[in-house]
Amino acid sequence: MIIEKLSRFHNKENFDCGNPLLNDFLKKYAYQNQNRYLIGVTYVIHIDNKIIGYITISAASIKKVNIQANKPYEDIPVLRIARLAVDKSYQKKGIGKRLLKFTINKAIELKENYGCAGIVVDAKDEAVEFYKKYGFIGMNTFEKHINVSMYLSLKKI
């Protein structure tokens, strides 16, 4: 299994995580978002060029009040997980965990080279427990969200 940046050579067509929105994002938008619009990078985990999971990440910032941080600035730099999905035939086999650990390492690299306080994700209800297992906590958000905003401080890693 290899994790690498999504390229036009990866076979996306057979990917099915069970969520049509996440499937369509990978098949129709992920590559153009990273290469044309520069708004996020998608990393895929694959076996023999067959994608079995992916994670899309981007730079972001959050308000310190959202995480009750004792920081000198109002806006805190973070890495955002925009999407994480695993093909149905590979779910519950550690693929999501591997993609998350890969992303945590990317955040640590950002912290050491540019500044990054943590990782944020707007988790779907069914994914909240997954993120809690790895230390993510709920954020104080004042906007109404469909998903649950969660934060992992890099100080806890």
Short mmCIF file of C-alpha atoms in Angstrom, two decimals:
data_model
loop_
_atom_site.label_atom_id
_atom_site.label_comp_id
_atom_site.label_asym_id
_atom_site.label_seq_id
_atom_site.Cartn_x
_atom_site.Cartn_y
_atom_site.Cartn_z
CA MET A 1 0.00 0.00 0.00
CA ILE A 2 1.32 3.37 -1.03
CA ILE A 3 0.16 6.85 0.00
CA GLU A 4 0.85 9.57 -2.54
CA LYS A 5 -0.58 12.75 -4.00
CA LEU A 6 -3.49 12.12 -6.37
CA SER A 7 -2.44 12.14 -10.03
CA ARG A 8 -4.36 11.77 -13.27
CA PHE A 9 -2.93 8.26 -13.56
CA HIS A 10 -4.70 6.86 -10.50
CA ASN A 11 -7.74 4.68 -11.16
CA LYS A 12 -10.61 6.54 -9.46
CA GLU A 13 -13.57 5.00 -11.29
CA ASN A 14 -14.06 1.88 -9.14
CA PHE A 15 -13.77 3.68 -5.80
CA ASP A 16 -16.90 3.28 -3.65
CA CYS A 17 -16.94 4.24 0.01
CA GLY A 18 -20.72 3.98 0.27
CA ASN A 19 -21.23 7.77 0.26
CA PRO A 20 -22.09 9.16 -3.21
CA LEU A 21 -20.89 12.67 -2.31
CA LEU A 22 -17.45 11.42 -1.26
CA ASN A 23 -17.26 9.12 -4.30
CA ASP A 24 -18.16 11.98 -6.66
CA PHE A 25 -15.67 14.34 -5.04
CA LEU A 26 -12.80 11.95 -5.71
CA LYS A 27 -13.93 11.13 -9.25
CA LYS A 28 -14.93 14.62 -10.43
CA TYR A 29 -13.41 17.36 -8.29
CA ALA A 30 -10.36 16.33 -6.24
CA TYR A 31 -7.80 16.49 -9.04
CA GLN A 32 -9.01 19.82 -10.44
CA ASN A 33 -9.29 21.34 -6.94
CA GLN A 34 -5.63 20.58 -6.25
CA ASN A 35 -4.20 21.40 -9.70
CA ARG A 36 -6.47 24.05 -11.17
CA TYR A 37 -7.94 25.86 -8.17
CA LEU A 38 -5.13 25.15 -5.65
CA ILE A 39 -7.59 24.79 -2.77
CA GLY A 40 -6.61 21.45 -1.31
CA VAL A 41 -4.44 18.41 -1.90
CA THR A 42 -5.79 14.89 -2.05
CA TYR A 43 -3.60 11.98 -1.01
CA VAL A 44 -4.63 8.49 -2.00
CA ILE A 45 -3.69 5.13 -0.61
CA HIS A 46 -3.64 2.49 -3.31
CA ILE A 47 -2.73 -1.06 -4.15
CA ASP A 48 -1.55 -1.60 -7.73
CA ASN A 49 -3.00 1.80 -8.72
CA LYS A 50 -6.46 0.92 -7.30
CA ILE A 51 -7.48 3.63 -4.84
CA ILE A 52 -8.68 2.15 -1.55
CA GLY A 53 -8.87 5.40 0.42
CA TYR A 54 -8.18 9.11 0.25
CA ILE A 55 -7.79 12.19 2.39
CA THR A 56 -8.04 15.81 1.24
CA ILE A 57 -6.23 18.44 3.30
CA SER A 58 -5.73 22.20 3.09
CA ALA A 59 -4.26 25.06 5.03
CA ALA A 60 -6.72 26.90 7.23
CA SER A 61 -7.05 29.06 10.30
CA ILE A 62 -9.43 29.09 13.21
CA LYS A 63 -10.27 31.67 15.85
CA LYS A 64 -8.52 31.08 19.17
CA VAL A 65 -11.87 31.40 20.93
CA ASN A 66 -12.98 28.22 19.11
CA ILE A 67 -10.37 26.17 20.96
CA GLN A 68 -9.98 28.31 24.10
CA ALA A 69 -6.31 28.76 23.27
CA ASN A 70 -3.88 30.93 25.14
CA LYS A 71 -2.28 32.30 21.98
CA PRO A 72 -1.12 35.87 21.23
CA TYR A 73 -3.09 36.10 17.98
CA GLU A 74 -6.77 35.88 17.15
CA ASP A 75 -6.28 33.53 14.17
CA ILE A 76 -4.51 30.20 14.68
CA PRO A 77 -2.93 28.33 11.72
CA VAL A 78 -4.12 24.74 11.32
CA LEU A 79 -4.30 21.95 8.80
CA ARG A 80 -7.86 21.10 7.74
CA ILE A 81 -9.07 17.64 6.84
CA ALA A 82 -11.66 18.36 4.16
CA ARG A 83 -12.54 14.75 3.34
CA LEU A 84 -11.51 11.25 4.37
CA ALA A 85 -13.00 8.15 2.78
CA VAL A 86 -12.18 4.45 2.52
CA ASP A 87 -13.49 2.03 -0.10
CA LYS A 88 -16.21 -0.26 1.31
CA SER A 89 -14.14 -3.39 0.74
CA TYR A 90 -11.30 -1.95 2.89
CA GLN A 91 -13.27 -0.33 5.73
CA LYS A 92 -12.46 -1.40 9.31
CA LYS A 93 -8.98 -2.53 8.22
CA GLY A 94 -6.89 0.41 9.45
CA ILE A 95 -6.86 2.39 6.20
CA GLY A 96 -8.53 5.47 7.73
CA LYS A 97 -6.12 5.30 10.67
CA ARG A 98 -3.17 5.14 8.28
CA LEU A 99 -4.43 8.17 6.31
CA LEU A 100 -5.00 10.10 9.54
CA LYS A 101 -1.49 9.30 10.82
CA PHE A 102 -0.09 10.42 7.46
CA THR A 103 -1.94 13.72 7.89
CA ILE A 104 -0.74 14.16 11.47
CA ASN A 105 2.81 13.80 10.17
CA LYS A 106 2.09 16.46 7.52
CA ALA A 107 0.81 18.78 10.29
CA ILE A 108 3.95 18.18 12.38
CA GLU A 109 6.06 19.02 9.34
CA LEU A 110 4.08 22.24 8.91
CA LYS A 111 4.49 23.06 12.61
CA GLU A 112 8.25 22.63 12.44
CA ASN A 113 8.73 24.58 9.20
CA TYR A 114 5.99 27.22 9.04
CA GLY A 115 3.72 27.13 12.06
CA CYS A 116 0.68 24.95 12.66
CA ALA A 117 -1.12 24.57 15.97
CA GLY A 118 -3.27 21.56 15.12
CA ILE A 119 -5.68 19.79 12.82
CA VAL A 120 -9.36 20.56 12.35
CA VAL A 121 -12.12 18.52 10.76
CA ASP A 122 -15.85 18.97 10.32
CA ALA A 123 -16.75 15.38 11.10
CA LYS A 124 -19.93 13.72 9.99
CA ASP A 125 -21.90 12.29 12.93
CA GLU A 126 -20.88 8.72 12.07
CA ALA A 127 -17.17 9.71 12.10
CA VAL A 128 -17.06 11.59 15.44
CA GLU A 129 -16.05 8.50 17.46
CA PHE A 130 -13.27 7.69 14.98
CA TYR A 131 -11.70 11.12 15.49
CA LYS A 132 -12.21 11.04 19.27
CA LYS A 133 -10.12 7.83 19.41
CA TYR A 134 -7.17 9.87 18.15
CA GLY A 135 -7.56 12.78 20.54
CA PHE A 136 -9.79 15.17 18.60
CA ILE A 137 -12.11 17.24 20.75
CA GLY A 138 -15.20 19.26 19.92
CA MET A 139 -14.64 22.92 19.09
CA ASN A 140 -16.65 25.87 20.33
CA THR A 141 -18.31 27.09 17.16
CA PHE A 142 -20.78 29.89 17.01
CA GLU A 143 -22.01 29.16 13.52
CA LYS A 144 -24.55 26.47 12.80
CA HIS A 145 -22.87 23.46 11.15
CA ILE A 146 -24.24 20.28 9.67
CA ASN A 147 -21.14 18.43 10.88
CA VAL A 148 -19.29 18.39 14.21
CA SER A 149 -16.23 20.67 14.25
CA MET A 150 -13.31 18.95 15.97
CA TYR A 151 -9.72 19.90 16.80
CA LEU A 152 -6.51 18.02 17.59
CA SER A 153 -3.76 20.07 19.21
CA LEU A 154 -0.26 19.19 18.06
CA LYS A 155 0.87 19.79 21.65
CA LYS A 156 -0.88 16.53 22.55
CA ILE A 157 1.12 14.51 20.03
#
